[in-house]
Amino acid sequence: MALLKKIKLLLLKKLAKAMIQVIVFSSRVRISGQETVAALQKDNLPLIYIFWHRHILFVIHKFKNSGARPLISLSSDGELVAAVAKEFGMNPIRGSSSKGGARAFLHMARCVQNEKAAVLITADGPKGPARKVKDGTVQLAVKTGAYVIPISWSGSRVKVLKKSWDRFMIPLPFGRIHFAFGQPLRLDADSNAADPAQAGAMLEAKLNRLEESL
């Protein structure tokens, strides 16, 4: 059974990679807001990218071979996502709020503070509620002092999985994709993150506004 699972995972990750490549290579992709992020990267400043779970498919491709470390759950679904991320040259950090969270949190903190590696976090993942920022995202930003950068994308041809908890988005071939970086911000425990719930609501508003602007 273990061998069959490995074969299935191998086939699925190769299929998913090929599908994503066909979608992206056949689409017109526009990137906005990257110049601000480039300035932070040039100064080797710690970065935390946050996005809604429904956008993860294109995010993996956008950050391929970039050195950014995505946080991916230890669930069976997460196993496939992590495998696909590795196909695109990424090194996932595994864990979530419900399983392996403490270890994943410390791992991300080390990556951001010591290795100066950017991390990618599905702010409402892995299981929702949709569009609600998890406390761990706020805690990581405060602990590390990293810049938090909202990211989002939209497409002219998109399949929305309406029965999924997050209304997962799959871009379709031969369309237009607009990927955007929002304005970076820092969370300070003495000011805008003194109340974690309020800080989470602020990040939610920024993510939603960015998505609506596309």
PDB file of C-alpha atoms in Angstrom:
ATOM      1  CA  MET A   1       0.000   0.000   0.000  1.00  0.00           C
ATOM      2  CA  ALA A   2       2.838   2.380   0.840  1.00  0.00           C
ATOM      3  CA  LEU A   3       4.353   1.740  -2.599  1.00  0.00           C
ATOM      4  CA  LEU A   4       1.030   2.417  -4.323  1.00  0.00           C
ATOM      5  CA  LYS A   5       0.675   5.691  -2.417  1.00  0.00           C
ATOM      6  CA  LYS A   6       4.157   6.748  -3.492  1.00  0.00           C
ATOM      7  CA  ILE A   7       3.406   5.930  -7.133  1.00  0.00           C
ATOM      8  CA  LYS A   8       0.108   7.821  -6.957  1.00  0.00           C
ATOM      9  CA  LEU A   9       1.814  10.849  -5.405  1.00  0.00           C
ATOM     10  CA  LEU A  10       4.548  10.749  -8.053  1.00  0.00           C
ATOM     11  CA  LEU A  11       2.015  10.697 -10.888  1.00  0.00           C
ATOM     12  CA  LEU A  12      -0.171  13.400  -9.360  1.00  0.00           C
ATOM     13  CA  LYS A  13       2.683  15.808  -8.675  1.00  0.00           C
ATOM     14  CA  LYS A  14       4.043  15.414 -12.211  1.00  0.00           C
ATOM     15  CA  LEU A  15       0.562  15.929 -13.653  1.00  0.00           C
ATOM     16  CA  ALA A  16      -0.039  18.989 -11.457  1.00  0.00           C
ATOM     17  CA  LYS A  17       3.306  20.507 -12.436  1.00  0.00           C
ATOM     18  CA  ALA A  18       2.617  19.973 -16.134  1.00  0.00           C
ATOM     19  CA  MET A  19      -0.872  21.459 -15.780  1.00  0.00           C
ATOM     20  CA  ILE A  20       0.419  24.570 -13.999  1.00  0.00           C
ATOM     21  CA  GLN A  21       3.156  25.058 -16.584  1.00  0.00           C
ATOM     22  CA  VAL A  22       0.698  24.808 -19.483  1.00  0.00           C
ATOM     23  CA  ILE A  23      -1.644  27.289 -17.783  1.00  0.00           C
ATOM     24  CA  VAL A  24       1.085  29.840 -17.069  1.00  0.00           C
ATOM     25  CA  PHE A  25       2.930  29.520 -20.371  1.00  0.00           C
ATOM     26  CA  SER A  26      -0.310  29.953 -22.341  1.00  0.00           C
ATOM     27  CA  SER A  27      -1.430  32.974 -20.300  1.00  0.00           C
ATOM     28  CA  ARG A  28      -0.474  36.628 -20.312  1.00  0.00           C
ATOM     29  CA  VAL A  29       0.873  37.326 -16.843  1.00  0.00           C
ATOM     30  CA  ARG A  30       1.084  40.822 -15.385  1.00  0.00           C
ATOM     31  CA  ILE A  31       2.970  41.546 -12.160  1.00  0.00           C
ATOM     32  CA  SER A  32       2.437  44.725 -10.132  1.00  0.00           C
ATOM     33  CA  GLY A  33       3.993  46.076  -6.948  1.00  0.00           C
ATOM     34  CA  GLN A  34       7.201  44.075  -7.268  1.00  0.00           C
ATOM     35  CA  GLU A  35       9.482  47.115  -7.230  1.00  0.00           C
ATOM     36  CA  THR A  36       8.721  47.800  -3.558  1.00  0.00           C
ATOM     37  CA  VAL A  37       9.478  44.214  -2.617  1.00  0.00           C
ATOM     38  CA  ALA A  38      12.680  44.252  -4.675  1.00  0.00           C
ATOM     39  CA  ALA A  39      13.984  47.143  -2.572  1.00  0.00           C
ATOM     40  CA  LEU A  40      13.429  45.146   0.629  1.00  0.00           C
ATOM     41  CA  GLN A  41      15.065  42.070  -0.896  1.00  0.00           C
ATOM     42  CA  LYS A  42      18.074  44.129  -1.956  1.00  0.00           C
ATOM     43  CA  ASP A  43      18.566  45.173   1.670  1.00  0.00           C
ATOM     44  CA  ASN A  44      18.212  41.515   2.741  1.00  0.00           C
ATOM     45  CA  LEU A  45      15.300  42.315   5.061  1.00  0.00           C
ATOM     46  CA  PRO A  46      13.112  39.533   6.510  1.00  0.00           C
ATOM     47  CA  LEU A  47       9.847  39.001   4.626  1.00  0.00           C
ATOM     48  CA  ILE A  48       6.581  37.171   5.292  1.00  0.00           C
ATOM     49  CA  TYR A  49       4.242  36.837   2.315  1.00  0.00           C
ATOM     50  CA  ILE A  50       0.599  36.210   3.196  1.00  0.00           C
ATOM     51  CA  PHE A  51      -2.244  35.196   0.907  1.00  0.00           C
ATOM     52  CA  TRP A  52      -5.609  33.460   0.986  1.00  0.00           C
ATOM     53  CA  HIS A  53      -5.578  29.673   0.642  1.00  0.00           C
ATOM     54  CA  ARG A  54      -7.686  29.824  -2.535  1.00  0.00           C
ATOM     55  CA  HIS A  55      -4.749  31.430  -4.365  1.00  0.00           C
ATOM     56  CA  ILE A  56      -2.066  28.850  -3.569  1.00  0.00           C
ATOM     57  CA  LEU A  57      -1.890  27.240  -7.011  1.00  0.00           C
ATOM     58  CA  PHE A  58      -0.441  30.215  -8.882  1.00  0.00           C
ATOM     59  CA  VAL A  59       1.551  31.415  -5.859  1.00  0.00           C
ATOM     60  CA  ILE A  60       3.611  28.205  -5.966  1.00  0.00           C
ATOM     61  CA  HIS A  61       4.570  28.910  -9.559  1.00  0.00           C
ATOM     62  CA  LYS A  62       5.243  32.608  -8.954  1.00  0.00           C
ATOM     63  CA  PHE A  63       7.785  31.821  -6.238  1.00  0.00           C
ATOM     64  CA  LYS A  64       9.432  28.826  -7.916  1.00  0.00           C
ATOM     65  CA  ASN A  65      13.184  28.559  -7.314  1.00  0.00           C
ATOM     66  CA  SER A  66      13.062  31.801  -5.304  1.00  0.00           C
ATOM     67  CA  GLY A  67      14.274  30.441  -1.977  1.00  0.00           C
ATOM     68  CA  ALA A  68      10.968  31.358  -0.304  1.00  0.00           C
ATOM     69  CA  ARG A  69       9.723  28.681   2.120  1.00  0.00           C
ATOM     70  CA  PRO A  70       5.998  27.853   1.960  1.00  0.00           C
ATOM     71  CA  LEU A  71       4.167  26.653   5.073  1.00  0.00           C
ATOM     72  CA  ILE A  72       2.169  23.546   4.099  1.00  0.00           C
ATOM     73  CA  SER A  73       0.039  21.380   6.381  1.00  0.00           C
ATOM     74  CA  LEU A  74       0.805  17.775   7.334  1.00  0.00           C
ATOM     75  CA  SER A  75      -2.548  16.592   5.951  1.00  0.00           C
ATOM     76  CA  SER A  76      -2.924  14.233   2.982  1.00  0.00           C
ATOM     77  CA  ASP A  77      -3.858  17.208   0.784  1.00  0.00           C
ATOM     78  CA  GLY A  78      -0.812  19.019   2.098  1.00  0.00           C
ATOM     79  CA  GLU A  79       1.343  16.063   1.070  1.00  0.00           C
ATOM     80  CA  LEU A  80       0.441  16.644  -2.579  1.00  0.00           C
ATOM     81  CA  VAL A  81       0.842  20.426  -2.337  1.00  0.00           C
ATOM     82  CA  ALA A  82       4.266  19.987  -0.727  1.00  0.00           C
ATOM     83  CA  ALA A  83       5.300  17.538  -3.447  1.00  0.00           C
ATOM     84  CA  VAL A  84       4.237  19.975  -6.174  1.00  0.00           C
ATOM     85  CA  ALA A  85       6.067  22.817  -4.419  1.00  0.00           C
ATOM     86  CA  LYS A  86       9.239  20.712  -4.418  1.00  0.00           C
ATOM     87  CA  GLU A  87       8.787  20.132  -8.154  1.00  0.00           C
ATOM     88  CA  PHE A  88       9.068  23.903  -8.520  1.00  0.00           C
ATOM     89  CA  GLY A  89      12.289  24.091  -6.521  1.00  0.00           C
ATOM     90  CA  MET A  90      10.766  25.010  -3.170  1.00  0.00           C
ATOM     91  CA  ASN A  91      11.586  23.635   0.279  1.00  0.00           C
ATOM     92  CA  PRO A  92       8.316  23.535   2.276  1.00  0.00           C
ATOM     93  CA  ILE A  93       7.971  23.896   6.021  1.00  0.00           C
ATOM     94  CA  ARG A  94       5.386  21.379   7.213  1.00  0.00           C
ATOM     95  CA  GLY A  95       2.799  22.035   9.916  1.00  0.00           C
ATOM     96  CA  SER A  96      -0.409  23.892  10.739  1.00  0.00           C
ATOM     97  CA  SER A  97      -2.364  25.252  13.683  1.00  0.00           C
ATOM     98  CA  SER A  98      -3.903  21.812  14.276  1.00  0.00           C
ATOM     99  CA  LYS A  99      -0.839  19.602  13.739  1.00  0.00           C
ATOM    100  CA  GLY A 100       2.857  20.326  14.068  1.00  0.00           C
ATOM    101  CA  GLY A 101       2.166  24.006  14.591  1.00  0.00           C
ATOM    102  CA  ALA A 102       4.694  24.765  17.339  1.00  0.00           C
ATOM    103  CA  ARG A 103       7.558  23.114  15.489  1.00  0.00           C
ATOM    104  CA  ALA A 104       6.593  24.800  12.209  1.00  0.00           C
ATOM    105  CA  PHE A 105       6.370  28.184  13.959  1.00  0.00           C
ATOM    106  CA  LEU A 106       9.889  27.882  15.380  1.00  0.00           C
ATOM    107  CA  HIS A 107      11.195  26.663  12.023  1.00  0.00           C
ATOM    108  CA  MET A 108       9.692  29.664  10.230  1.00  0.00           C
ATOM    109  CA  ALA A 109      11.051  32.051  12.854  1.00  0.00           C
ATOM    110  CA  ARG A 110      14.560  30.642  12.359  1.00  0.00           C
ATOM    111  CA  CYS A 111      14.239  30.920   8.589  1.00  0.00           C
ATOM    112  CA  VAL A 112      13.163  34.543   8.776  1.00  0.00           C
ATOM    113  CA  GLN A 113      15.494  35.732  11.528  1.00  0.00           C
ATOM    114  CA  ASN A 114      18.641  33.669  11.017  1.00  0.00           C
ATOM    115  CA  GLU A 115      18.586  32.600   7.375  1.00  0.00           C
ATOM    116  CA  LYS A 116      16.871  35.744   6.022  1.00  0.00           C
ATOM    117  CA  ALA A 117      14.652  33.440   3.968  1.00  0.00           C
ATOM    118  CA  ALA A 118      11.187  34.672   3.042  1.00  0.00           C
ATOM    119  CA  VAL A 119       8.242  32.522   4.100  1.00  0.00           C
ATOM    120  CA  LEU A 120       4.865  32.067   2.409  1.00  0.00           C
ATOM    121  CA  ILE A 121       1.797  31.629   4.599  1.00  0.00           C
ATOM    122  CA  THR A 122      -1.797  30.860   3.664  1.00  0.00           C
ATOM    123  CA  ALA A 123      -3.225  33.238   6.237  1.00  0.00           C
ATOM    124  CA  ASP A 124      -6.547  31.367   6.508  1.00  0.00           C
ATOM    125  CA  GLY A 125      -5.236  27.866   5.879  1.00  0.00           C
ATOM    126  CA  PRO A 126      -5.205  25.010   5.862  1.00  0.00           C
ATOM    127  CA  LYS A 127      -8.911  24.577   6.669  1.00  0.00           C
ATOM    128  CA  GLY A 128     -10.320  28.028   7.322  1.00  0.00           C
ATOM    129  CA  PRO A 129     -12.512  29.753   8.177  1.00  0.00           C
ATOM    130  CA  ALA A 130     -12.045  31.453   4.838  1.00  0.00           C
ATOM    131  CA  ARG A 131     -10.569  34.965   4.887  1.00  0.00           C
ATOM    132  CA  LYS A 132      -9.791  34.863   8.605  1.00  0.00           C
ATOM    133  CA  VAL A 133      -6.141  35.433   9.478  1.00  0.00           C
ATOM    134  CA  LYS A 134      -4.819  32.874  11.953  1.00  0.00           C
ATOM    135  CA  ASP A 135      -3.170  34.098  15.161  1.00  0.00           C
ATOM    136  CA  GLY A 136       0.099  32.381  14.258  1.00  0.00           C
ATOM    137  CA  THR A 137       0.605  34.741  11.333  1.00  0.00           C
ATOM    138  CA  VAL A 138       0.411  37.773  13.619  1.00  0.00           C
ATOM    139  CA  GLN A 139       2.617  36.126  16.251  1.00  0.00           C
ATOM    140  CA  LEU A 140       5.303  35.271  13.698  1.00  0.00           C
ATOM    141  CA  ALA A 141       5.358  38.812  12.315  1.00  0.00           C
ATOM    142  CA  VAL A 142       5.684  40.309  15.806  1.00  0.00           C
ATOM    143  CA  LYS A 143       8.349  37.838  16.946  1.00  0.00           C
ATOM    144  CA  THR A 144      10.552  38.242  13.875  1.00  0.00           C
ATOM    145  CA  GLY A 145       9.953  41.907  13.092  1.00  0.00           C
ATOM    146  CA  ALA A 146       9.637  40.895   9.449  1.00  0.00           C
ATOM    147  CA  TYR A 147       7.825  42.900   6.813  1.00  0.00           C
ATOM    148  CA  VAL A 148       4.424  41.383   6.046  1.00  0.00           C
ATOM    149  CA  ILE A 149       3.543  41.559   2.354  1.00  0.00           C
ATOM    150  CA  PRO A 150       0.008  40.717   1.183  1.00  0.00           C
ATOM    151  CA  ILE A 151      -0.102  38.998  -2.220  1.00  0.00           C
ATOM    152  CA  SER A 152      -3.020  38.075  -4.457  1.00  0.00           C
ATOM    153  CA  TRP A 153      -3.938  37.285  -8.043  1.00  0.00           C
ATOM    154  CA  SER A 154      -6.926  37.263 -10.375  1.00  0.00           C
ATOM    155  CA  GLY A 155      -7.545  35.845 -13.826  1.00  0.00           C
ATOM    156  CA  SER A 156      -9.768  36.429 -16.826  1.00  0.00           C
ATOM    157  CA  ARG A 157     -10.355  32.674 -17.142  1.00  0.00           C
ATOM    158  CA  VAL A 158     -10.697  31.010 -13.753  1.00  0.00           C
ATOM    159  CA  LYS A 159     -12.429  27.889 -12.472  1.00  0.00           C
ATOM    160  CA  VAL A 160     -13.768  28.435  -8.944  1.00  0.00           C
ATOM    161  CA  LEU A 161     -14.424  25.301  -6.894  1.00  0.00           C
ATOM    162  CA  LYS A 162     -17.613  26.548  -5.265  1.00  0.00           C
ATOM    163  CA  LYS A 163     -18.015  23.542  -2.960  1.00  0.00           C
ATOM    164  CA  SER A 164     -14.571  23.915  -1.400  1.00  0.00           C
ATOM    165  CA  TRP A 165     -14.384  25.799   1.901  1.00  0.00           C
ATOM    166  CA  ASP A 166     -12.199  28.538   0.385  1.00  0.00           C
ATOM    167  CA  ARG A 167     -13.724  28.653  -3.131  1.00  0.00           C
ATOM    168  CA  PHE A 168     -10.390  27.490  -4.517  1.00  0.00           C
ATOM    169  CA  MET A 169      -9.265  29.179  -7.740  1.00  0.00           C
ATOM    170  CA  ILE A 170      -7.713  27.420 -10.736  1.00  0.00           C
ATOM    171  CA  PRO A 171      -6.582  29.635 -13.612  1.00  0.00           C
ATOM    172  CA  LEU A 172      -7.452  28.257 -17.037  1.00  0.00           C
ATOM    173  CA  PRO A 173      -5.187  28.315 -20.104  1.00  0.00           C
ATOM    174  CA  PHE A 174      -5.103  31.171 -22.621  1.00  0.00           C
ATOM    175  CA  GLY A 175      -6.269  33.857 -20.228  1.00  0.00           C
ATOM    176  CA  ARG A 176      -4.807  36.841 -18.414  1.00  0.00           C
ATOM    177  CA  ILE A 177      -3.389  36.590 -14.906  1.00  0.00           C
ATOM    178  CA  HIS A 178      -2.691  39.636 -12.748  1.00  0.00           C
ATOM    179  CA  PHE A 179      -0.460  38.976  -9.738  1.00  0.00           C
ATOM    180  CA  ALA A 180       0.004  41.791  -7.226  1.00  0.00           C
ATOM    181  CA  PHE A 181       2.215  42.542  -4.240  1.00  0.00           C
ATOM    182  CA  GLY A 182       0.574  44.764  -1.641  1.00  0.00           C
ATOM    183  CA  GLN A 183       2.269  47.402   0.476  1.00  0.00           C
ATOM    184  CA  PRO A 184       4.680  45.941   3.069  1.00  0.00           C
ATOM    185  CA  LEU A 185       3.976  46.607   6.736  1.00  0.00           C
ATOM    186  CA  ARG A 186       5.478  45.670  10.070  1.00  0.00           C
ATOM    187  CA  LEU A 187       3.579  44.606  13.163  1.00  0.00           C
ATOM    188  CA  ASP A 188       4.776  46.118  16.425  1.00  0.00           C
ATOM    189  CA  ALA A 189       3.704  44.488  19.690  1.00  0.00           C
ATOM    190  CA  ASP A 190       3.583  47.941  21.288  1.00  0.00           C
ATOM    191  CA  SER A 191       1.353  49.544  18.664  1.00  0.00           C
ATOM    192  CA  ASN A 192      -0.519  48.014  15.732  1.00  0.00           C
ATOM    193  CA  ALA A 193      -0.230  44.444  17.051  1.00  0.00           C
ATOM    194  CA  ALA A 194      -0.957  45.136  20.721  1.00  0.00           C
ATOM    195  CA  ASP A 195      -4.318  43.440  20.156  1.00  0.00           C
ATOM    196  CA  PRO A 196      -3.725  40.284  18.041  1.00  0.00           C
ATOM    197  CA  ALA A 197      -7.378  40.141  16.985  1.00  0.00           C
ATOM    198  CA  GLN A 198      -7.248  43.727  15.778  1.00  0.00           C
ATOM    199  CA  ALA A 199      -3.962  43.095  13.972  1.00  0.00           C
ATOM    200  CA  GLY A 200      -5.480  40.044  12.286  1.00  0.00           C
ATOM    201  CA  ALA A 201      -8.483  42.082  11.179  1.00  0.00           C
ATOM    202  CA  MET A 202      -6.134  44.701   9.734  1.00  0.00           C
ATOM    203  CA  LEU A 203      -4.308  42.058   7.682  1.00  0.00           C
ATOM    204  CA  GLU A 204      -7.630  40.613   6.525  1.00  0.00           C
ATOM    205  CA  ALA A 205      -8.720  44.035   5.311  1.00  0.00           C
ATOM    206  CA  LYS A 206      -5.455  44.557   3.433  1.00  0.00           C
ATOM    207  CA  LEU A 207      -5.675  41.159   1.734  1.00  0.00           C
ATOM    208  CA  ASN A 208      -9.299  41.695   0.774  1.00  0.00           C
ATOM    209  CA  ARG A 209      -8.650  45.182  -0.584  1.00  0.00           C
ATOM    210  CA  LEU A 210      -5.730  43.910  -2.634  1.00  0.00           C
ATOM    211  CA  GLU A 211      -7.848  41.118  -4.101  1.00  0.00           C
ATOM    212  CA  GLU A 212     -10.712  43.496  -4.886  1.00  0.00           C
ATOM    213  CA  SER A 213      -8.335  45.881  -6.657  1.00  0.00           C
ATOM    214  CA  LEU A 214      -7.341  43.297  -9.267  1.00  0.00           C
TER     215      LEU A 214
END
